[in-house]
CSV table of C-alpha atoms in Angstrom, one decimal:
chain,number,residue,atom,x,y,z
A,157,MET,CA,164.5,92.5,134.3
A,158,ALA,CA,164.7,92.6,130.5
A,159,LYS,CA,164.0,89.5,128.6
A,160,PRO,CA,167.0,87.7,127.0
A,161,GLY,CA,167.4,88.8,123.4
A,162,ALA,CA,165.2,91.9,123.9
A,163,LYS,CA,166.0,94.7,121.4
A,164,THR,CA,167.7,97.7,122.9
A,165,ARG,CA,165.8,100.9,122.4
A,166,THR,CA,167.6,103.9,121.0
A,167,ALA,CA,167.1,107.6,120.5
A,168,TYR,CA,168.9,110.4,118.7
A,169,VAL,CA,170.1,113.5,120.5
A,170,CYS,CA,171.3,116.8,118.9
A,171,ASN,CA,174.9,117.6,120.0
A,172,GLU,CA,174.1,121.4,119.5
A,173,CYS,CA,170.9,122.0,121.4
A,174,GLY,CA,170.1,118.6,123.1
A,175,ALA,CA,166.8,118.0,121.4
A,176,ASP,CA,166.0,114.3,121.0
A,177,TYR,CA,164.2,112.3,118.3
A,178,PRO,CA,163.0,108.7,118.0
A,179,LYS,CA,164.8,108.2,114.7
A,180,TRP,CA,167.8,109.7,112.9
A,181,GLN,CA,167.4,112.7,110.6
A,182,GLY,CA,169.9,114.8,108.7
A,183,GLN,CA,168.9,118.2,110.3
A,184,CYS,CA,167.8,119.0,113.8
A,185,SER,CA,164.3,120.6,113.6
A,186,ALA,CA,164.9,122.6,116.9
A,187,CYS,CA,168.2,124.4,116.1
A,188,GLY,CA,168.6,123.8,112.3
A,189,ALA,CA,172.1,122.1,112.7
A,190,TRP,CA,173.0,119.5,110.1
A,191,GLU,CA,174.5,116.1,110.9
A,192,SER,CA,174.4,116.8,114.6
A,193,LEU,CA,172.3,113.9,115.9
A,194,SER,CA,174.1,111.1,117.9
A,195,GLU,CA,172.6,107.8,118.8
A,196,ILE,CA,172.1,106.9,122.5
A,197,ARG,CA,170.8,103.7,124.1
A,198,LEU,CA,167.8,103.9,126.4
A,199,ASP,CA,168.1,101.6,129.4
A,200,ALA,CA,165.1,101.1,131.5
A,201,ALA,CA,165.7,101.7,135.2
A,202,PRO,CA,165.8,98.4,137.2
A,203,GLY,CA,162.5,97.6,138.7
A,204,ALA,CA,160.6,100.2,136.6
A,205,ALA,CA,158.6,97.5,134.6
A,206,ARG,CA,157.8,95.7,137.9
A,207,SER,CA,156.5,98.8,139.6
A,208,VAL,CA,154.3,99.7,136.6
A,209,ALA,CA,152.9,96.2,136.4
A,210,ALA,CA,152.2,96.2,140.2
A,211,SER,CA,150.4,99.5,139.9
A,212,ARG,CA,148.2,98.2,137.1
A,213,ARG,CA,147.4,95.0,139.1
A,214,SER,CA,146.3,97.2,142.1
A,215,GLY,CA,143.8,98.9,139.9
A,216,TRP,CA,145.2,102.4,140.7
A,217,ALA,CA,148.8,103.5,140.6
A,218,GLY,CA,148.2,106.0,143.3
A,219,LYS,CA,147.7,103.2,145.9
A,220,VAL,CA,151.3,102.2,145.6
A,221,ASP,CA,153.8,104.5,147.4
A,222,ALA,CA,151.6,107.6,146.5
A,223,PRO,CA,153.3,110.9,147.5
A,224,LYS,CA,151.6,112.9,150.2
A,225,ILE,CA,151.0,116.6,150.4
A,226,THR,CA,152.8,117.9,153.5
A,227,PRO,CA,152.4,121.4,155.1
A,228,LEU,CA,155.8,123.1,155.1
A,229,LYS,CA,155.4,123.9,158.8
A,230,ASP,CA,155.5,120.1,159.5
A,231,VAL,CA,158.7,119.5,157.5
A,232,ALA,CA,161.8,119.0,159.6
A,233,ARG,CA,164.4,121.6,158.8
A,234,ASN,CA,167.9,120.2,159.1
A,235,GLU,CA,170.7,122.6,159.8
A,236,GLU,CA,173.2,122.7,156.9
A,237,VAL,CA,176.6,121.5,158.0
A,238,ARG,CA,179.4,123.4,156.2
A,239,VAL,CA,183.0,122.5,156.0
A,240,SER,CA,185.6,125.2,155.3
A,241,THR,CA,187.7,124.7,152.2
A,242,GLY,CA,190.6,126.4,154.0
A,243,ILE,CA,190.4,129.3,151.6
A,244,GLY,CA,188.4,132.2,153.1
A,245,GLU,CA,187.4,133.9,149.8
A,246,PHE,CA,186.4,130.6,148.3
A,247,ASP,CA,184.2,129.9,151.4
A,248,ARG,CA,182.6,133.3,151.0
A,249,VAL,CA,181.5,132.7,147.5
A,250,LEU,CA,180.2,129.2,148.4
A,251,GLY,CA,178.0,130.8,151.1
A,252,GLY,CA,180.2,130.0,154.1
A,253,GLY,CA,181.7,126.6,153.2
A,254,LEU,CA,181.1,123.4,151.4
A,255,VAL,CA,177.8,121.6,152.0
A,256,GLU,CA,177.4,117.9,152.0
A,257,GLY,CA,176.2,116.6,148.6
A,258,ALA,CA,176.6,119.9,146.9
A,259,VAL,CA,177.5,120.0,143.2
A,260,VAL,CA,179.5,123.1,142.2
A,261,LEU,CA,180.2,124.1,138.6
A,262,ILE,CA,183.2,126.4,138.1
A,263,GLY,CA,183.8,128.1,134.7
A,264,GLY,CA,186.3,130.5,133.3
A,265,ASP,CA,188.8,131.3,130.5
A,266,PRO,CA,191.7,129.0,129.9
A,267,GLY,CA,194.6,129.7,132.3
A,268,ILE,CA,192.5,131.8,134.6
A,269,GLY,CA,193.3,129.6,137.7
A,270,LYS,CA,190.4,127.1,138.0
A,271,SER,CA,192.6,124.0,138.4
A,272,THR,CA,195.0,125.9,140.7
A,273,LEU,CA,192.2,127.0,143.0
A,274,LEU,CA,190.8,123.4,143.3
A,275,THR,CA,194.2,121.9,143.8
A,276,GLN,CA,194.8,124.3,146.7
A,277,ALA,CA,191.4,123.5,148.1
A,278,LEU,CA,192.2,119.7,147.8
A,279,ALA,CA,195.3,120.2,149.8
A,280,SER,CA,193.6,122.5,152.4
A,281,MET,CA,190.9,119.9,153.1
A,282,ALA,CA,193.2,116.9,153.0
A,283,GLY,CA,193.2,116.6,156.8
A,284,VAL,CA,189.5,117.2,157.2
A,285,LEU,CA,187.8,115.6,154.2
A,286,PRO,CA,189.3,112.9,151.9
A,287,GLY,CA,189.0,113.9,148.3
A,288,ILE,CA,189.9,112.8,144.8
A,289,TYR,CA,191.2,115.0,141.9
A,290,VAL,CA,189.9,113.4,138.7
A,291,THR,CA,191.8,114.7,135.7
A,292,GLY,CA,190.7,114.1,132.2
A,293,GLU,CA,193.0,116.7,130.5
A,294,GLU,CA,196.3,116.2,132.3
A,295,SER,CA,198.4,113.3,133.3
A,296,LEU,CA,199.0,112.4,137.0
A,297,GLY,CA,202.5,113.7,136.6
A,298,GLN,CA,201.3,117.1,135.5
A,299,VAL,CA,198.9,117.3,138.5
A,300,ALA,CA,201.6,116.3,140.9
A,301,GLY,CA,204.0,118.8,139.3
A,302,ARG,CA,201.5,121.6,139.7
A,303,ALA,CA,201.0,120.8,143.3
A,304,ALA,CA,204.7,120.8,143.9
A,305,ARG,CA,205.1,124.2,142.1
A,306,LEU,CA,202.4,125.6,144.4
A,307,GLY,CA,204.4,124.3,147.4
A,308,LEU,CA,201.5,122.1,148.6
A,309,PRO,CA,202.2,119.0,150.7
A,310,LEU,CA,201.6,115.9,148.6
A,311,ASP,CA,200.8,113.7,151.5
A,312,GLY,CA,197.1,112.8,151.6
A,313,LEU,CA,196.5,114.1,148.0
A,314,GLN,CA,194.9,111.5,145.7
A,315,ALA,CA,194.3,111.8,142.0
A,316,LEU,CA,192.8,109.7,139.3
A,317,ALA,CA,193.4,110.0,135.5
A,318,GLU,CA,190.1,108.7,134.0
A,319,THR,CA,187.4,110.0,131.7
A,320,CYS,CA,184.8,107.2,131.9
A,321,VAL,CA,182.1,108.1,134.4
A,322,GLU,CA,181.3,104.5,135.2
A,323,ARG,CA,184.9,103.8,136.2
A,324,ILE,CA,185.2,107.0,138.2
A,325,LEU,CA,182.1,106.1,140.2
A,326,GLU,CA,183.5,102.6,140.7
A,327,GLN,CA,186.6,104.0,142.2
A,328,ALA,CA,184.6,106.5,144.3
A,329,SER,CA,182.4,103.7,145.6
A,330,ALA,CA,185.5,101.7,146.6
A,331,THR,CA,187.4,104.6,148.3
A,332,GLN,CA,184.5,106.6,149.7
A,333,PRO,CA,185.8,110.1,149.2
A,334,ARG,CA,183.8,113.0,150.7
A,335,PHE,CA,184.4,115.3,147.7
A,336,ILE,CA,185.4,114.8,144.0
A,337,ILE,CA,186.9,117.3,141.7
A,338,ALA,CA,186.2,116.5,138.0
A,339,ASP,CA,188.5,118.5,135.6
A,340,SER,CA,186.8,118.9,133.3
A,341,ILE,CA,183.2,117.9,132.6
A,342,GLN,CA,183.7,118.3,128.8
A,343,THR,CA,186.3,115.4,128.8
A,344,LEU,CA,184.0,112.9,130.6
A,345,TRP,CA,181.9,110.3,128.8
A,346,THR,CA,179.6,107.5,129.6
A,347,GLU,CA,179.4,104.1,128.1
A,348,THR,CA,175.6,104.4,127.5
A,349,LEU,CA,176.1,106.9,124.7
A,350,THR,CA,177.9,106.6,121.4
A,351,ALA,CA,178.5,110.4,121.0
A,352,ALA,CA,182.0,111.8,121.3
A,353,PRO,CA,183.2,113.3,124.6
A,354,GLY,CA,182.3,117.0,124.9
A,355,SER,CA,179.1,116.7,122.9
A,356,VAL,CA,175.9,118.0,124.4
A,357,SER,CA,174.5,114.6,125.1
A,358,GLN,CA,177.7,113.3,126.7
A,359,VAL,CA,178.1,116.4,128.9
A,360,ARG,CA,174.5,116.2,130.0
A,361,GLU,CA,174.5,112.5,130.8
A,362,ALA,CA,177.9,112.6,132.5
A,363,ALA,CA,176.8,115.5,134.7
A,364,ALA,CA,173.5,113.8,135.5
A,365,ARG,CA,175.3,110.6,136.7
A,366,LEU,CA,177.7,112.6,138.9
A,367,VAL,CA,174.8,114.7,140.4
A,368,ARG,CA,172.9,111.5,141.1
A,369,TYR,CA,175.9,110.0,142.9
A,370,ALA,CA,176.4,113.2,144.9
A,371,LYS,CA,172.8,113.3,146.2
A,372,GLU,CA,172.7,109.6,147.0
A,373,THR,CA,176.0,109.4,148.9
A,374,GLY,CA,176.3,113.0,150.2
A,375,THR,CA,179.6,113.4,148.4
A,376,ALA,CA,180.4,117.0,147.3
A,377,VAL,CA,181.4,117.3,143.6
A,378,PHE,CA,183.3,120.1,141.9
A,379,LEU,CA,182.9,120.3,138.1
A,380,VAL,CA,185.3,122.3,136.0
A,381,GLY,CA,183.6,123.7,132.8
A,382,HIS,CA,185.1,125.1,129.6
A,383,VAL,CA,183.7,128.4,128.3
A,384,THR,CA,182.7,129.4,124.8
A,385,LYS,CA,183.9,132.5,123.0
A,386,GLU,CA,180.9,134.3,124.2
A,387,GLY,CA,181.9,133.6,127.8
A,388,GLY,CA,179.2,131.0,128.7
A,389,ILE,CA,179.9,127.5,129.9
A,390,ALA,CA,180.1,125.1,127.0
A,391,GLY,CA,177.5,122.4,126.7
A,392,PRO,CA,173.8,122.4,127.2
A,393,ARG,CA,172.2,125.1,129.3
A,394,VAL,CA,170.5,122.4,131.4
A,395,LEU,CA,174.0,121.8,132.9
A,396,GLU,CA,173.7,125.0,135.0
A,397,HIS,CA,170.2,124.0,136.1
A,398,MET,CA,171.3,120.6,137.3
A,399,VAL,CA,174.0,121.8,139.7
A,400,ASP,CA,173.6,123.6,143.1
A,401,ALA,CA,176.1,126.4,142.4
A,402,VAL,CA,177.6,128.1,139.3
A,403,LEU,CA,180.8,130.0,139.9
A,404,TYR,CA,182.7,132.0,137.2
A,405,PHE,CA,186.4,133.0,137.4
A,406,GLU,CA,186.9,136.4,135.9
A,407,GLY,CA,190.1,138.5,135.3
A,408,ASP,CA,192.1,140.5,132.9
A,409,SER,CA,194.9,138.5,131.2
A,410,GLY,CA,197.3,141.4,131.9
A,411,SER,CA,196.4,141.6,135.6
A,412,ARG,CA,197.3,139.3,138.5
A,413,PHE,CA,194.0,139.8,140.2
A,414,ARG,CA,191.2,137.2,139.8
A,415,VAL,CA,187.6,137.5,140.7
A,416,LEU,CA,185.4,134.5,141.6
A,417,ARG,CA,181.7,135.3,141.3
A,418,ALA,CA,178.7,133.2,142.2
A,419,PHE,CA,175.9,133.4,139.6
A,420,LYS,CA,173.8,130.7,141.2
A,421,ASN,CA,173.9,129.2,144.7
A,422,ARG,CA,171.3,127.2,146.4
A,423,PHE,CA,173.2,127.4,149.7
A,424,GLY,CA,174.1,131.1,149.8
A,425,ALA,CA,173.8,134.5,148.2
A,426,VAL,CA,174.2,135.0,144.5
A,427,ASN,CA,176.6,137.7,143.1
A,428,GLU,CA,178.9,137.0,146.0
A,429,LEU,CA,182.5,137.9,145.2
A,430,GLY,CA,185.9,136.5,146.1
A,431,VAL,CA,189.1,138.3,145.1
A,432,PHE,CA,192.4,136.5,144.6
A,433,ALA,CA,195.9,137.5,143.4
A,434,MET,CA,197.8,135.1,141.2
A,435,GLY,CA,201.4,134.6,142.2
A,436,ASP,CA,204.2,132.1,141.8
A,437,ARG,CA,202.7,130.1,144.7
A,438,GLY,CA,199.2,130.0,143.2
A,439,LEU,CA,196.2,132.0,144.2
A,440,ARG,CA,196.5,134.2,147.3
A,441,GLU,CA,193.4,135.6,149.1
A,442,VAL,CA,192.7,139.4,149.0
A,443,PRO,CA,190.7,140.0,152.2
A,444,ASN,CA,190.6,143.8,151.7
A,445,PRO,CA,190.0,144.2,147.9
A,446,SER,CA,189.0,147.9,148.2
A,447,ALA,CA,192.6,148.8,149.2
A,448,ILE,CA,194.0,146.8,146.3
A,449,PHE,CA,191.6,148.3,143.7
A,450,LEU,CA,192.5,151.9,144.9
A,451,SER,CA,196.2,151.3,145.3
A,452,GLY,CA,198.3,153.2,142.8
A,453,GLY,CA,195.2,154.7,141.3
A,454,SER,CA,194.7,158.0,139.5
A,455,THR,CA,192.4,159.6,142.0
A,456,GLY,CA,193.1,163.3,142.1
A,457,GLN,CA,193.4,163.3,138.3
A,458,PRO,CA,190.8,164.5,135.8
A,459,GLY,CA,188.3,161.8,134.7
A,460,SER,CA,188.5,159.7,137.9
A,461,CYS,CA,185.8,159.1,140.5
A,462,VAL,CA,185.7,156.6,143.3
A,463,MET,CA,182.4,154.8,143.9
A,464,VAL,CA,181.2,152.3,146.5
A,465,THR,CA,179.6,149.3,144.9
A,466,ARG,CA,178.2,146.3,146.6
A,467,GLU,CA,179.1,142.7,145.6
A,468,GLY,CA,177.2,140.1,147.5
A,469,THR,CA,177.3,140.9,151.2
A,470,ARG,CA,180.1,143.4,151.3
A,471,PRO,CA,180.8,146.9,149.9
A,472,LEU,CA,183.7,147.5,147.6
A,473,LEU,CA,185.5,150.8,146.7
A,474,VAL,CA,186.4,150.9,143.0
A,475,GLU,CA,187.6,153.6,140.7
A,476,VAL,CA,185.7,154.7,137.6
A,477,GLN,CA,187.7,156.3,134.9
A,478,ALA,CA,186.4,158.3,132.0
A,479,LEU,CA,188.0,159.8,128.9
A,480,VAL,CA,186.2,162.4,126.8
A,481,ASP,CA,187.9,163.5,123.5
A,482,ALA,CA,186.8,165.2,120.3
A,483,SER,CA,185.6,162.6,117.8
A,484,PRO,CA,186.7,162.7,114.1
A,485,LEU,CA,183.7,160.4,113.3
A,486,SER,CA,180.2,161.4,112.4
A,487,ASN,CA,179.0,158.8,114.9
A,488,PRO,CA,181.1,159.3,118.1
A,489,ARG,CA,182.1,156.2,120.0
A,490,ARG,CA,180.7,155.1,123.3
A,491,VAL,CA,183.0,152.4,124.8
A,492,THR,CA,182.7,150.8,128.2
A,493,VAL,CA,184.7,148.2,130.1
A,494,GLY,CA,183.1,146.8,133.2
A,495,LEU,CA,179.8,148.6,132.6
A,496,GLU,CA,176.8,148.1,130.3
A,497,GLY,CA,177.2,150.1,127.1
A,498,ASN,CA,173.5,150.9,126.6
A,499,ARG,CA,173.3,152.4,130.1
A,500,LEU,CA,176.2,154.8,129.3
A,501,ALA,CA,174.4,156.1,126.2
A,502,MET,CA,171.3,156.7,128.4
A,503,LEU,CA,173.2,158.5,131.1
A,504,LEU,CA,174.9,160.8,128.5
A,505,ALA,CA,171.4,161.7,127.2
A,506,VAL,CA,170.3,162.5,130.8
A,507,LEU,CA,173.5,164.6,131.3
A,508,HIS,CA,172.6,166.7,128.2
A,509,ARG,CA,168.9,167.1,129.0
A,510,HIS,CA,169.1,167.8,132.7
A,511,GLY,CA,172.8,168.9,133.1
A,512,GLY,CA,173.2,171.1,130.0
A,513,VAL,CA,176.3,169.2,128.9
A,514,LEU,CA,176.4,168.3,125.2
A,515,LEU,CA,178.7,165.4,124.1
A,516,ALA,CA,177.3,164.7,120.7
A,517,ASP,CA,180.7,165.4,119.0
A,518,GLN,CA,182.8,163.7,121.7
A,519,ASP,CA,184.1,160.1,122.0
A,520,VAL,CA,183.4,158.8,125.5
A,521,PHE,CA,185.4,155.9,127.1
A,522,VAL,CA,184.5,154.6,130.5
A,523,ASN,CA,186.5,151.9,132.4
A,524,VAL,CA,186.1,150.3,135.9
A,525,VAL,CA,189.6,149.7,137.2
A,526,GLY,CA,190.7,146.3,138.4
A,527,GLY,CA,188.7,144.1,136.1
A,528,ILE,CA,185.5,144.4,138.2
A,529,ARG,CA,182.2,144.3,136.4
A,530,VAL,CA,179.7,146.6,138.0
A,531,GLN,CA,176.1,145.6,137.3
A,532,GLU,CA,174.2,147.7,139.8
A,533,THR,CA,172.8,151.2,139.1
A,534,ALA,CA,174.8,152.8,142.0
A,535,ALA,CA,177.5,153.5,139.3
A,536,ASP,CA,175.3,156.0,137.4
A,537,LEU,CA,176.3,159.1,139.4
A,538,PRO,CA,180.1,158.3,139.6
A,539,VAL,CA,180.1,157.7,135.8
A,540,LEU,CA,178.6,161.1,135.0
A,541,LEU,CA,180.9,162.9,137.5
A,542,ALA,CA,184.0,161.2,135.9
A,543,VAL,CA,182.8,162.1,132.4
A,544,LEU,CA,182.3,165.7,133.4
A,545,SER,CA,185.6,165.8,135.1
A,546,SER,CA,187.4,164.6,132.0
A,547,LEU,CA,185.4,167.0,129.7
A,548,ARG,CA,186.4,170.0,131.9
A,549,ASP,CA,189.9,168.7,132.6
A,550,ALA,CA,189.3,169.3,136.2
A,551,PRO,CA,189.7,166.7,139.0
A,552,LEU,CA,187.1,166.1,141.6
A,553,PRO,CA,187.7,167.2,145.1
A,554,GLU,CA,190.2,164.9,146.9
A,555,LYS,CA,188.9,162.1,149.1
A,556,THR,CA,185.5,162.2,147.5
A,557,VAL,CA,183.3,159.2,146.8
A,558,ALA,CA,179.9,159.0,145.1
A,559,PHE,CA,177.1,156.6,144.4
A,560,GLY,CA,173.5,156.8,143.3
A,561,GLU,CA,171.1,155.9,140.6
A,562,VAL,CA,170.2,158.6,138.0
A,563,GLY,CA,166.7,158.6,136.6
A,564,LEU,CA,165.6,159.7,133.2
A,565,SER,CA,164.0,162.8,134.6
A,566,GLY,CA,167.3,163.8,136.3
A,567,GLU,CA,166.5,162.7,139.8
A,568,ILE,CA,169.1,160.9,142.0
A,569,ARG,CA,167.5,157.8,143.5
A,570,PRO,CA,168.8,155.9,146.6
A,571,VAL,CA,170.5,152.5,146.4
A,572,PRO,CA,170.4,149.7,149.1
A,573,ASN,CA,172.7,149.7,152.1
A,574,GLY,CA,173.7,153.3,151.8
A,575,GLU,CA,174.9,153.8,155.3
A,576,GLU,CA,177.0,150.6,155.1
A,577,ARG,CA,178.7,151.9,152.0
A,578,LEU,CA,179.5,155.3,153.6
A,579,LYS,CA,181.1,153.5,156.6
A,580,GLU,CA,183.3,151.5,154.2
A,581,ALA,CA,184.4,154.7,152.5
A,582,ALA,CA,185.1,156.4,155.8
A,583,THR,CA,187.2,153.3,156.9
A,584,HIS,CA,189.5,154.0,153.9
A,585,GLY,CA,190.0,157.6,154.7
A,586,PHE,CA,187.4,159.4,152.4
A,587,LYS,CA,186.2,162.7,153.8
A,588,ARG,CA,183.4,163.6,151.4
A,589,ALA,CA,180.5,161.7,149.8
A,590,ILE,CA,177.9,162.8,147.2
A,591,VAL,CA,174.9,160.5,147.5
A,592,ALA,CA,171.1,160.5,147.0
A,593,LYS,CA,169.4,162.5,149.7
A,594,ALA,CA,167.5,159.4,150.9
A,595,ASN,CA,170.9,157.6,151.5
A,596,ALA,CA,172.2,160.3,153.8
A,597,PRO,CA,172.3,159.2,157.4
A,598,LYS,CA,169.2,160.2,159.3
A,599,SER,CA,170.5,159.7,162.8
A,600,GLY,CA,173.8,161.3,163.4
A,601,SER,CA,176.6,161.4,160.8
A,602,ILE,CA,179.5,159.3,159.6
A,603,LYS,CA,182.5,160.2,161.8
A,604,GLY,CA,185.0,162.2,159.9
A,605,MET,CA,182.9,162.4,156.7
A,606,GLN,CA,180.8,165.1,155.1
A,607,VAL,CA,177.8,163.5,153.4
A,608,ILE,CA,176.1,165.7,150.8
A,609,GLY,CA,172.6,164.5,149.9
A,610,VAL,CA,171.3,165.6,146.5
A,611,GLU,CA,167.9,165.1,144.8
A,612,ARG,CA,168.7,166.2,141.3
A,613,LEU,CA,171.6,165.8,138.9
A,614,ALA,CA,172.0,169.5,138.6
A,615,GLU,CA,172.6,169.7,142.4
A,616,ALA,CA,175.3,167.0,142.2
A,617,LEU,CA,177.1,168.9,139.4
A,618,GLU,CA,177.1,172.1,141.4
A,619,HIS,CA,178.9,170.5,144.3
A,620,VAL,CA,181.8,169.3,142.1
């Protein structure tokens, strides 16, 4: 216990990068920002001084509660108990459901549907797990109004309009909820800091206190995070390291479809994908996204190719569109939406070198339909086939899919789970597939589908 009248120790933390200093200075030496340091109070943990003094009296600190090295084979492995949120696509991204004591950070653009999804989850779990919706941006009337617009039953739904972390935890200790929704982490603040809410130091300390409470009590916590103009979650990068799962809501403002993607998950697979459709009653699950992404598509038109990508644990059929047009510029444009731009430039060079197709005087535009962002190399072959189809103004054969990685020497490399992708395409009525030879089924064939295995880019171009 601190002595009466003891002077409180302070430190100064940069609001931009989180660096700390023992005394105030005008410029942060780490990031170069001016006037960005905020004062914080350093409170020693209760019992810390006593434990140090006891260790010194014993002559060796290691004699007091020293940690022991334990072989992993002797560690008891407890089965993770998961609770369904009542939303299947949400459960898929979480890894099968909500784990006790998990801290989940959800980010996304304003208006994308973060609060809507969590309000629906609160209502779905009301009869299974008691929860609290903590709002720092809206009034209780606004939260209740949103729930009513979504057609959710208000019985059993509890909300708290508060931004002080200490008061939130006091209410949580009194009511003992099994999960807490904090909307948003940028509005919360702690009394131990003098910085304004939303600053790096406040976000970091508020999140740390909620994480500590979650681990000590087994209460699951959902944190809603704002995003910057670059698309990352605002605040210190350490925020994403502190939590158990980081989910991002993605979607085109002009489309009703929303994609929830896991970028980090200590309890499940990363890059798992959940697809939703936004309607007047909130977010609706899309259990078969392949059918949605292909519905009303331009397949059968020049510049279109259907590919089978893999997101998390399931394959998805998406359409890749390309437009090739004569460029009036000395430096033709290479524009991609849903793909990496540098990879397109590399693929066009391979197409010229090993396919004999020159596009140096052409603008090339490539788009993945439906707002999906494809990050795997299986899109290489479909992109080149769509580009060639647009250049020749000739559609690909009907009911044709393609996937495969294209190497710099013109070889077509296999991608993981090739047979599973082919079965997914056959389920949706596709009759022909152009894939790497190593991805062609070795035992038997896919019923109702002709699988063409190719080893070189020139072979693939010949078949179309």
